[in-house]
mmCIF file of C-alpha atoms and ligand atoms in Angstrom:
data_model
loop_
_atom_site.group_PDB
_atom_site.id
_atom_site.type_symbol
_atom_site.label_atom_id
_atom_site.label_comp_id
_atom_site.label_asym_id
_atom_site.label_seq_id
_atom_site.Cartn_x
_atom_site.Cartn_y
_atom_site.Cartn_z
ATOM 1 C CA UNK A 86 -11.886 26.185 -6.140
ATOM 2 C CA UNK A 87 -12.115 24.218 -2.903
ATOM 3 C CA UNK A 88 -9.056 24.382 -0.700
ATOM 4 C CA UNK A 89 -6.745 21.424 -0.885
ATOM 5 C CA UNK A 90 -6.823 19.175 2.134
ATOM 6 C CA UNK A 91 -3.991 19.501 4.610
ATOM 7 C CA UNK A 92 -2.282 16.156 5.136
ATOM 8 C CA UNK A 93 0.183 15.539 7.953
ATOM 9 C CA UNK A 94 2.188 12.487 8.908
ATOM 10 C CA UNK A 95 5.329 11.559 10.777
ATOM 11 C CA UNK A 96 7.984 8.870 10.464
ATOM 12 C CA UNK A 97 10.529 7.660 13.012
ATOM 13 C CA UNK A 98 14.152 8.462 12.170
ATOM 14 C CA UNK A 99 16.117 5.369 11.171
ATOM 15 C CA UNK A 100 19.367 5.443 9.263
ATOM 16 C CA UNK A 101 18.121 2.948 6.664
ATOM 17 C CA UNK A 102 14.768 3.191 4.917
ATOM 18 C CA UNK A 103 13.579 -0.287 3.946
ATOM 19 C CA UNK A 104 11.240 -1.237 1.105
ATOM 20 C CA UNK A 105 8.857 -2.110 3.960
ATOM 21 C CA UNK A 106 8.849 1.565 5.080
ATOM 22 C CA UNK A 107 8.473 2.659 1.483
ATOM 23 C CA UNK A 108 5.588 0.433 0.400
ATOM 24 C CA UNK A 109 4.004 0.604 3.852
ATOM 25 C CA UNK A 110 3.813 4.400 4.080
ATOM 26 C CA UNK A 111 6.118 6.608 2.030
ATOM 27 C CA UNK A 112 4.876 5.522 -1.414
ATOM 28 C CA UNK A 113 1.421 6.697 -0.367
ATOM 29 C CA UNK A 114 2.853 9.971 0.973
ATOM 30 C CA UNK A 115 4.450 10.579 -2.424
ATOM 31 C CA UNK A 116 1.126 10.001 -4.193
ATOM 32 C CA UNK A 117 -0.814 12.270 -1.853
ATOM 33 C CA UNK A 118 1.312 15.233 -2.951
ATOM 34 C CA UNK A 119 -0.638 15.371 -6.221
ATOM 35 C CA UNK A 120 -3.969 16.117 -4.578
ATOM 36 C CA UNK A 121 -3.206 17.549 -1.161
ATOM 37 C CA UNK A 122 -1.217 20.093 0.713
ATOM 38 C CA UNK A 123 1.213 17.823 2.552
ATOM 39 C CA UNK A 124 3.414 18.251 5.603
ATOM 40 C CA UNK A 125 5.735 15.387 6.585
ATOM 41 C CA UNK A 126 7.899 15.159 9.655
ATOM 42 C CA UNK A 127 10.890 13.127 10.822
ATOM 43 C CA UNK A 128 9.887 12.634 14.458
ATOM 44 C CA UNK A 129 13.212 12.756 16.278
ATOM 45 C CA UNK A 130 11.587 14.033 19.494
ATOM 46 C CA UNK A 131 9.352 10.972 19.596
ATOM 47 C CA UNK A 132 12.380 8.737 19.055
ATOM 48 C CA UNK A 133 13.901 10.125 22.261
ATOM 49 C CA UNK A 134 11.544 8.052 24.409
ATOM 50 C CA UNK A 135 13.866 5.114 23.841
ATOM 51 C CA UNK A 136 17.286 5.335 25.474
ATOM 52 C CA UNK A 137 19.284 6.845 22.671
ATOM 53 C CA UNK A 138 22.721 7.952 21.629
ATOM 54 C CA UNK A 139 22.834 11.648 20.665
ATOM 55 C CA UNK A 140 25.120 11.195 17.660
ATOM 56 C CA UNK A 141 23.141 8.274 16.297
ATOM 57 C CA UNK A 142 19.847 10.121 16.621
ATOM 58 C CA UNK A 143 21.176 13.143 14.770
ATOM 59 C CA UNK A 144 22.628 10.934 12.036
ATOM 60 C CA UNK A 145 19.444 8.873 11.657
ATOM 61 C CA UNK A 146 17.255 11.975 11.476
ATOM 62 C CA UNK A 147 19.325 13.474 8.695
ATOM 63 C CA UNK A 148 19.436 10.160 6.825
ATOM 64 C CA UNK A 149 15.659 9.846 7.041
ATOM 65 C CA UNK A 150 15.251 13.384 5.736
ATOM 66 C CA UNK A 151 17.482 12.533 2.765
ATOM 67 C CA UNK A 152 15.651 9.239 2.210
ATOM 68 C CA UNK A 153 12.291 10.998 2.029
ATOM 69 C CA UNK A 154 13.569 13.411 -0.620
ATOM 70 C CA UNK A 155 15.200 10.599 -2.580
ATOM 71 C CA UNK A 156 12.012 8.518 -2.406
ATOM 72 C CA UNK A 157 10.070 11.296 -4.103
ATOM 73 C CA UNK A 158 8.887 13.766 -1.474
ATOM 74 C CA UNK A 159 9.117 17.008 -3.383
ATOM 75 C CA UNK A 160 10.189 20.028 -1.295
ATOM 76 C CA UNK A 161 8.810 22.405 -3.916
ATOM 77 C CA UNK A 162 5.284 21.190 -3.225
ATOM 78 C CA UNK A 163 5.558 19.679 0.230
ATOM 79 C CA UNK A 164 6.888 20.778 3.589
ATOM 80 C CA UNK A 165 9.177 18.082 4.958
ATOM 81 C CA UNK A 166 11.136 18.782 8.123
ATOM 82 C CA UNK A 167 12.819 17.428 11.240
ATOM 83 C CA UNK A 168 10.604 17.767 14.304
ATOM 84 C CA UNK A 169 13.201 19.284 16.656
ATOM 85 C CA UNK A 170 13.707 22.237 14.298
ATOM 86 C CA UNK A 171 10.202 23.474 15.184
ATOM 87 C CA UNK A 172 10.104 24.395 18.904
ATOM 88 C CA UNK A 173 6.600 25.843 18.435
ATOM 89 C CA UNK A 174 5.264 22.279 18.457
ATOM 90 C CA UNK A 175 6.885 21.438 21.758
ATOM 91 C CA UNK A 176 5.326 24.508 23.282
ATOM 92 C CA UNK A 177 1.920 23.578 21.906
ATOM 93 C CA UNK A 178 2.477 20.149 23.413
ATOM 94 C CA UNK A 179 2.509 21.700 26.899
ATOM 95 C CA UNK A 180 -0.621 23.721 26.188
ATOM 96 C CA UNK A 181 -2.458 20.655 24.917
ATOM 97 C CA UNK A 182 -1.259 18.578 27.874
ATOM 98 C CA UNK A 183 -3.439 20.744 30.089
ATOM 99 C CA UNK A 184 -6.412 19.573 28.007
ATOM 100 C CA UNK A 185 -5.492 15.892 28.096
ATOM 101 C CA UNK A 186 -6.736 13.478 30.717
ATOM 102 C CA UNK A 187 -4.127 11.460 32.557
ATOM 103 C CA UNK A 188 -6.557 8.539 32.585
ATOM 104 C CA UNK A 189 -6.796 8.587 28.782
ATOM 105 C CA UNK A 190 -3.011 8.660 28.433
ATOM 106 C CA UNK A 191 -2.440 5.778 30.795
ATOM 107 C CA UNK A 192 -5.042 3.712 28.907
ATOM 108 C CA UNK A 193 -3.240 4.011 25.542
ATOM 109 C CA UNK A 194 -2.371 0.544 24.274
ATOM 110 C CA UNK A 195 1.072 1.599 23.053
ATOM 111 C CA UNK A 196 1.920 3.089 26.447
ATOM 112 C CA UNK A 197 0.736 -0.028 28.262
ATOM 113 C CA UNK A 198 2.618 -2.380 25.953
ATOM 114 C CA UNK A 199 5.864 -0.428 25.871
ATOM 115 C CA UNK A 200 5.957 0.212 29.597
ATOM 116 C CA UNK A 201 5.214 -3.467 30.279
ATOM 117 C CA UNK A 202 8.043 -4.412 27.934
ATOM 118 C CA UNK A 203 10.450 -2.119 29.766
ATOM 119 C CA UNK A 204 9.432 -3.729 33.012
ATOM 120 C CA UNK A 205 10.315 -7.082 31.469
ATOM 121 C CA UNK A 206 6.717 -8.171 31.609
ATOM 122 C CA UNK A 207 6.756 -8.137 35.410
ATOM 123 C CA UNK A 208 3.919 -5.909 36.510
ATOM 124 C CA UNK A 209 4.918 -3.909 39.547
ATOM 125 C CA UNK A 210 8.656 -4.063 38.828
ATOM 126 C CA UNK A 211 9.525 -0.507 39.807
ATOM 127 C CA UNK A 212 13.229 -0.836 39.075
ATOM 128 C CA UNK A 213 12.723 -0.374 35.317
ATOM 129 C CA UNK A 214 12.922 3.183 34.061
ATOM 130 C CA UNK A 215 9.689 4.133 32.320
ATOM 131 C CA UNK A 216 10.045 7.764 31.281
ATOM 132 C CA UNK A 217 7.160 10.217 31.432
ATOM 133 C CA UNK A 218 8.000 10.805 27.757
ATOM 134 C CA UNK A 219 6.451 7.439 26.998
ATOM 135 C CA UNK A 220 3.210 8.606 28.591
ATOM 136 C CA UNK A 221 3.405 12.010 26.878
ATOM 137 C CA UNK A 222 4.097 10.583 23.437
ATOM 138 C CA UNK A 223 0.516 10.954 22.148
ATOM 139 C CA UNK A 224 0.250 14.571 23.381
ATOM 140 C CA UNK A 225 3.308 15.469 21.324
ATOM 141 C CA UNK A 226 1.765 13.630 18.383
ATOM 142 C CA UNK A 227 -1.437 15.664 18.824
ATOM 143 C CA UNK A 228 0.665 18.845 18.889
ATOM 144 C CA UNK A 229 2.382 17.804 15.638
ATOM 145 C CA UNK A 230 -0.935 17.292 13.948
ATOM 146 C CA UNK A 231 -2.842 20.249 15.361
ATOM 147 C CA UNK A 232 -0.013 22.783 14.884
ATOM 148 C CA UNK A 233 -0.675 22.494 11.148
ATOM 149 C CA UNK A 234 -4.462 22.474 11.502
ATOM 150 C CA UNK A 235 -4.480 19.165 9.712
ATOM 151 C CA UNK A 236 -7.515 17.615 7.995
ATOM 152 C CA UNK A 237 -6.232 14.081 7.406
ATOM 153 C CA UNK A 238 -3.492 11.891 8.827
ATOM 154 C CA UNK A 239 -2.335 8.850 6.842
ATOM 155 C CA UNK A 240 -1.180 6.292 9.422
ATOM 156 C CA UNK A 241 -1.329 2.585 10.098
ATOM 157 C CA UNK A 242 -4.023 0.905 12.147
ATOM 158 C CA UNK A 243 -1.769 0.936 15.220
ATOM 159 C CA UNK A 244 -2.074 4.732 15.401
ATOM 160 C CA UNK A 245 -5.892 4.890 15.422
ATOM 161 C CA UNK A 246 -6.037 5.316 19.174
ATOM 162 C CA UNK A 247 -3.577 8.208 19.118
ATOM 163 C CA UNK A 248 -5.626 9.879 16.417
ATOM 164 C CA UNK A 249 -8.798 9.483 18.445
ATOM 165 C CA UNK A 250 -7.016 11.161 21.346
ATOM 166 C CA UNK A 251 -5.918 14.038 19.072
ATOM 167 C CA UNK A 252 -9.526 14.561 18.003
ATOM 168 C CA UNK A 253 -10.632 14.635 21.636
ATOM 169 C CA UNK A 254 -7.996 17.260 22.469
ATOM 170 C CA UNK A 255 -9.019 19.396 19.460
ATOM 171 C CA UNK A 256 -12.669 19.155 20.485
ATOM 172 C CA UNK A 257 -11.909 20.167 24.071
ATOM 173 C CA UNK A 258 -9.829 23.133 22.956
ATOM 174 C CA UNK A 259 -12.457 24.323 20.500
ATOM 175 C CA UNK A 260 -15.292 24.098 22.997
ATOM 176 C CA UNK A 261 -13.404 25.799 25.811
ATOM 177 C CA UNK A 262 -11.523 28.512 23.974
ATOM 178 C CA UNK A 263 -13.266 28.919 20.636
ATOM 179 C CA UNK A 264 -12.774 27.153 17.336
ATOM 180 C CA UNK A 265 -9.213 26.755 16.139
ATOM 181 C CA UNK A 266 -8.513 23.118 15.220
ATOM 182 C CA UNK A 267 -10.225 20.912 12.646
ATOM 183 C CA UNK A 268 -10.693 17.404 14.085
ATOM 184 C CA UNK A 269 -8.072 15.369 12.178
ATOM 185 C CA UNK A 270 -9.406 12.326 10.380
ATOM 186 C CA UNK A 271 -7.456 9.109 10.014
ATOM 187 C CA UNK A 272 -6.700 8.212 6.430
ATOM 188 C CA UNK A 273 -6.449 4.464 6.111
ATOM 189 C CA UNK A 274 -4.860 4.394 2.708
ATOM 190 C CA UNK A 275 -4.310 1.208 0.717
ATOM 191 C CA UNK A 276 -0.848 0.364 1.945
ATOM 192 C CA UNK A 277 1.218 -2.727 1.460
ATOM 193 C CA UNK A 278 2.515 -4.890 4.270
ATOM 194 C CA UNK A 279 5.867 -6.382 3.334
ATOM 195 C CA UNK A 280 7.181 -9.528 5.018
ATOM 196 C CA UNK A 281 10.749 -10.669 5.512
ATOM 197 C CA UNK A 282 11.868 -12.575 2.415
ATOM 198 C CA UNK A 283 14.071 -14.795 4.606
ATOM 199 C CA UNK A 284 11.201 -15.616 6.976
ATOM 200 C CA UNK A 285 7.795 -14.721 5.544
ATOM 201 C CA UNK A 286 6.082 -15.497 8.829
ATOM 202 C CA UNK A 287 7.430 -12.174 10.099
ATOM 203 C CA UNK A 288 7.068 -8.544 9.087
ATOM 204 C CA UNK A 289 10.061 -7.042 7.292
ATOM 205 C CA UNK A 290 12.096 -5.339 9.994
ATOM 206 C CA UNK A 291 15.643 -4.146 10.505
ATOM 207 C CA UNK A 292 15.686 -5.516 14.023
ATOM 208 C CA UNK A 293 15.652 -9.087 12.654
ATOM 209 C CA UNK A 294 19.018 -8.571 10.929
ATOM 210 C CA UNK A 295 20.240 -7.755 7.399
ATOM 211 C CA UNK A 296 18.945 -10.962 5.797
ATOM 212 C CA UNK A 297 15.439 -9.961 6.771
ATOM 213 C CA UNK A 298 15.129 -6.593 5.096
ATOM 214 C CA UNK A 299 15.870 -4.919 1.805
ATOM 215 C CA UNK A 300 17.006 -1.296 1.957
ATOM 216 C CA UNK A 301 15.318 1.050 -0.487
ATOM 217 C CA UNK A 302 18.736 2.268 -1.651
ATOM 218 C CA UNK A 303 20.478 -1.075 -1.552
ATOM 219 C CA UNK A 304 22.816 -2.081 -4.379
ATOM 220 C CA UNK A 305 21.276 -3.940 -7.295
ATOM 221 C CA UNK A 306 23.289 -7.135 -6.736
ATOM 222 C CA UNK A 307 22.294 -7.326 -3.138
ATOM 223 C CA UNK A 308 18.589 -6.846 -3.922
ATOM 224 C CA UNK A 309 18.776 -9.597 -6.547
ATOM 225 C CA UNK A 310 20.515 -11.935 -4.151
ATOM 226 C CA UNK A 311 17.935 -11.449 -1.430
ATOM 227 C CA UNK A 312 15.029 -12.017 -3.817
ATOM 228 C CA UNK A 313 16.724 -15.061 -5.347
ATOM 229 C CA UNK A 314 17.088 -16.647 -1.935
ATOM 230 C CA UNK A 315 13.588 -15.671 -0.782
ATOM 231 C CA UNK A 316 11.772 -18.475 1.022
ATOM 232 C CA UNK A 317 8.804 -19.582 -1.074
ATOM 233 C CA UNK A 318 7.127 -22.680 0.277
ATOM 234 C CA UNK A 319 7.790 -26.291 0.960
ATOM 235 C CA UNK A 320 4.656 -27.670 -0.737
ATOM 236 C CA UNK A 321 4.060 -28.065 -4.462
ATOM 237 C CA UNK A 322 2.803 -25.058 -6.419
ATOM 238 C CA UNK A 323 -0.931 -24.651 -5.979
ATOM 239 C CA UNK A 324 -0.906 -26.552 -2.726
ATOM 240 C CA UNK A 325 -0.463 -23.605 -0.357
ATOM 241 C CA UNK A 326 -2.932 -22.975 2.461
ATOM 242 C CA UNK A 327 -6.145 -21.510 1.059
ATOM 243 C CA UNK A 328 -5.421 -22.891 -2.408
ATOM 244 C CA UNK A 329 -8.805 -24.599 -2.519
ATOM 245 C CA UNK A 330 -10.998 -21.621 -1.560
ATOM 246 C CA UNK A 331 -14.184 -21.552 -3.674
ATOM 247 C CA UNK A 332 -13.834 -18.017 -4.939
ATOM 248 C CA UNK A 333 -10.516 -17.745 -6.809
ATOM 249 C CA UNK A 334 -10.050 -14.227 -5.451
ATOM 250 C CA UNK A 335 -10.013 -15.616 -1.902
ATOM 251 C CA UNK A 336 -7.277 -18.056 -2.683
ATOM 252 C CA UNK A 337 -4.025 -17.420 -0.952
ATOM 253 C CA UNK A 338 -0.675 -18.794 -1.985
ATOM 254 C CA UNK A 339 1.999 -19.551 0.610
ATOM 255 C CA UNK A 340 3.150 -16.480 2.596
ATOM 256 C CA UNK A 341 6.483 -16.357 0.728
ATOM 257 C CA UNK A 342 4.814 -16.409 -2.690
ATOM 258 C CA UNK A 343 2.165 -13.914 -1.595
ATOM 259 C CA UNK A 344 4.934 -11.617 -0.410
ATOM 260 C CA UNK A 345 6.710 -11.723 -3.781
ATOM 261 C CA UNK A 346 3.417 -11.186 -5.626
ATOM 262 C CA UNK A 347 2.684 -8.239 -3.347
ATOM 263 C CA UNK A 348 6.086 -6.701 -4.041
ATOM 264 C CA UNK A 349 5.686 -7.194 -7.777
ATOM 265 C CA UNK A 350 2.269 -5.498 -7.717
ATOM 266 C CA UNK A 351 3.525 -2.682 -5.458
ATOM 267 C CA UNK A 352 6.222 -1.929 -8.051
ATOM 268 C CA UNK A 353 3.425 -1.232 -10.533
ATOM 269 C CA UNK A 354 3.297 -4.673 -12.195
ATOM 270 C CA UNK A 355 -0.228 -5.596 -11.097
ATOM 271 C CA UNK A 356 -1.012 -7.467 -14.320
ATOM 272 C CA UNK A 357 2.070 -9.657 -14.089
ATOM 273 C CA UNK A 358 1.279 -10.361 -10.448
ATOM 274 C CA UNK A 359 -2.300 -11.386 -11.326
ATOM 275 C CA UNK A 360 -1.069 -13.669 -14.100
ATOM 276 C CA UNK A 361 1.544 -15.296 -11.895
ATOM 277 C CA UNK A 362 -0.997 -15.895 -9.167
ATOM 278 C CA UNK A 363 -3.168 -17.752 -11.692
ATOM 279 C CA UNK A 364 -0.159 -19.745 -12.821
ATOM 280 C CA UNK A 365 0.541 -20.630 -9.218
ATOM 281 C CA UNK A 366 -2.906 -22.125 -8.727
ATOM 282 C CA UNK A 367 -2.829 -23.953 -12.024
ATOM 283 C CA UNK A 368 0.526 -25.421 -11.023
ATOM 284 C CA UNK A 369 2.494 -23.876 -13.884
ATOM 285 C CA UNK A 370 4.309 -21.113 -12.040
ATOM 286 C CA UNK A 371 8.076 -21.341 -12.147
ATOM 287 C CA UNK A 372 9.425 -19.681 -9.047
ATOM 288 C CA UNK A 373 12.581 -18.495 -10.818
ATOM 289 C CA UNK A 374 10.388 -16.476 -13.165
ATOM 290 C CA UNK A 375 8.485 -14.857 -10.342
ATOM 291 C CA UNK A 376 11.710 -14.070 -8.532
ATOM 292 C CA UNK A 377 13.388 -12.742 -11.679
ATOM 293 C CA UNK A 378 10.483 -10.451 -12.508
ATOM 294 C CA UNK A 379 10.171 -9.205 -8.926
ATOM 295 C CA UNK A 380 13.890 -8.469 -8.680
ATOM 296 C CA UNK A 381 13.805 -6.628 -12.051
ATOM 297 C CA UNK A 382 10.835 -4.552 -10.935
ATOM 298 C CA UNK A 383 12.437 -3.638 -7.617
ATOM 299 C CA UNK A 384 15.754 -2.760 -9.227
ATOM 300 C CA UNK A 385 14.014 -0.596 -11.836
ATOM 301 C CA UNK A 386 11.962 1.220 -9.211
ATOM 302 C CA UNK A 387 14.763 1.838 -6.748
ATOM 303 C CA UNK A 388 17.600 2.621 -9.171
ATOM 304 C CA UNK A 389 16.373 6.136 -9.789
ATOM 305 C CA UNK A 390 15.938 6.729 -6.063
ATOM 306 C CA UNK A 391 19.435 5.468 -5.333
ATOM 307 C CA UNK A 392 20.857 7.914 -7.889
ATOM 308 C CA UNK A 393 18.827 10.770 -6.452
ATOM 309 C CA UNK A 394 20.059 9.943 -2.956
ATOM 310 C CA UNK A 395 23.697 9.910 -4.078
ATOM 311 C CA UNK A 396 23.177 13.278 -5.750
ATOM 312 C CA UNK A 397 21.664 14.812 -2.597
ATOM 313 C CA UNK A 398 24.526 13.506 -0.459
ATOM 314 C CA UNK A 399 27.111 14.823 -2.906
ATOM 315 C CA UNK A 400 25.906 18.333 -2.210
ATOM 316 C CA UNK A 401 26.168 18.385 1.546
ATOM 317 C CA UNK A 402 25.968 22.169 1.978
ATOM 318 C CA UNK A 403 22.818 22.336 -0.134
ATOM 319 C CA UNK A 404 21.380 19.665 2.113
ATOM 320 C CA UNK A 405 21.983 21.655 5.284
ATOM 321 C CA UNK A 406 20.471 24.683 3.580
ATOM 322 C CA UNK A 407 17.451 22.644 2.609
ATOM 323 C CA UNK A 408 16.914 21.360 6.142
ATOM 324 C CA UNK A 409 17.045 24.962 7.333
ATOM 325 C CA UNK A 410 14.700 26.286 4.655
ATOM 326 C CA UNK A 411 12.168 23.570 5.395
ATOM 327 C CA UNK A 412 12.388 24.282 9.128
ATOM 328 C CA UNK A 413 11.678 27.953 8.454
ATOM 329 C CA UNK A 414 8.615 27.089 6.415
ATOM 330 C CA UNK A 415 7.323 24.680 9.050
ATOM 331 C CA UNK A 416 8.021 27.147 11.861
ATOM 332 C CA UNK A 417 6.088 29.876 10.160
ATOM 333 C CA UNK A 418 3.080 27.575 9.678
ATOM 334 C CA UNK A 419 3.171 26.262 13.236
ATOM 335 C CA UNK A 420 3.949 29.725 14.592
ATOM 336 C CA UNK A 421 0.763 31.119 13.107
ATOM 337 C CA UNK A 422 -1.324 28.459 14.846
ATOM 338 C CA UNK A 423 0.599 28.856 18.067
ATOM 339 C CA UNK A 424 0.012 32.642 18.208
ATOM 340 C CA UNK A 425 -3.735 32.075 17.860
ATOM 341 C CA UNK A 426 -3.722 29.292 20.454
ATOM 342 C CA UNK A 427 -1.721 31.409 22.942
ATOM 343 C CA UNK A 428 -4.102 34.291 22.551
ATOM 344 C CA UNK A 429 -7.176 32.108 22.987
ATOM 345 C CA UNK A 430 -5.732 30.477 26.079
ATOM 346 C CA UNK A 431 -4.883 33.787 27.729
ATOM 347 C CA UNK A 432 -1.116 33.583 27.524
ATOM 348 C CA UNK A 433 1.225 36.517 27.054
ATOM 349 C CA UNK A 434 3.133 36.853 23.814
ATOM 350 C CA UNK A 435 6.888 36.658 24.038
ATOM 351 C CA UNK A 436 8.592 39.925 23.004
ATOM 352 C CA UNK A 437 9.738 39.842 19.389
HETATM 353 N N1 LIG B 194 3.522 7.819 16.251
HETATM 354 C C1 LIG B 194 3.788 7.686 14.849
HETATM 355 C C2 LIG B 194 4.373 6.289 14.593
HETATM 356 O O1 LIG B 194 4.979 5.708 15.471
HETATM 357 C C3 LIG B 194 4.739 8.726 14.340
HETATM 358 C C4 LIG B 194 4.188 10.097 14.463
HETATM 359 C C5 LIG B 194 4.606 11.093 15.287
HETATM 360 C C6 LIG B 194 3.107 10.618 13.709
HETATM 361 N N2 LIG B 194 3.859 12.214 15.091
HETATM 362 C C7 LIG B 194 2.936 11.963 14.142
HETATM 363 C C8 LIG B 194 2.263 10.078 12.737
HETATM 364 C C9 LIG B 194 1.933 12.747 13.628
HETATM 365 C C10 LIG B 194 1.267 10.889 12.225
HETATM 366 C C11 LIG B 194 1.099 12.207 12.672
HETATM 367 O O2 LIG B 194 4.258 5.802 13.501
#
């Protein structure tokens, strides 16, 4: 039997997981568990590149860990852990840094954009604090991925450049010190981009304020209210931009309607979504029906997760034990790779 592929991905710690996070990444992570050997990480060390409050970071990391379990990441099949519990990765990060070109790091789009933002868009403003952590970010990401000798990394398009860098680092290591790391491929899975229901011209995001996002574990009433008040469009049904495309499959409804149709389909109601799209273009769609169905689907999908989350939180000591057990598993996996990498690079082993 061929070995199952090793999958690795990371998510930033935030205290609230939104349905945007879920449909945009985590739902796919849950599915991948059926076919692959998965490792998922709450990347608290990466989150430290922004000025942060220690208590908030610790809280958000734990909340994200709980959210992943509640959303369906299964610790019996999958290793899911908080990054700072595995110091082996941070050590590998240093080793890999010696194989990373400074030029490559300073050309990373994310580094350029974030450092420019910190400088308030004024190039050459040296008063802004741009930490070296911002520059090092992709090396730590490479260490995450390579520590588990990963085959595939499911990430969004915005991470392609970081993945390319990871492959380059793996290649350089392998050619200089002998083969150790598979070159990790990017897995561009079919994910769903969710827009703000209050302003469908923008991506769903917590930073826009509570009207603009729906939490995955939000109360039923609140979910219904937000869907009921979702912005649809100002034109008549069937008159949205793209409504007159020749091929019916190319037709696009207004962004607000598309967003609701997307959510409905993402909840597993693809047939209803297809039917309602047709109704939209034939001018017979009643928006209250679309909203009602979408709210029902979301409530049905998330209800079970909300219960699971409450159950996990009720047993606080079990939770701490679980975080520890997962860290031990991850450390032993990363430790194995690290011992090989140390040996190949000519380092001494620490006494045991
Ligand atoms: N940089 C990723 C993001 O912002 C998060 C991340 C950290 C990650 N380490 C990773 C993703 C390793 C995939 C693999 O989304």
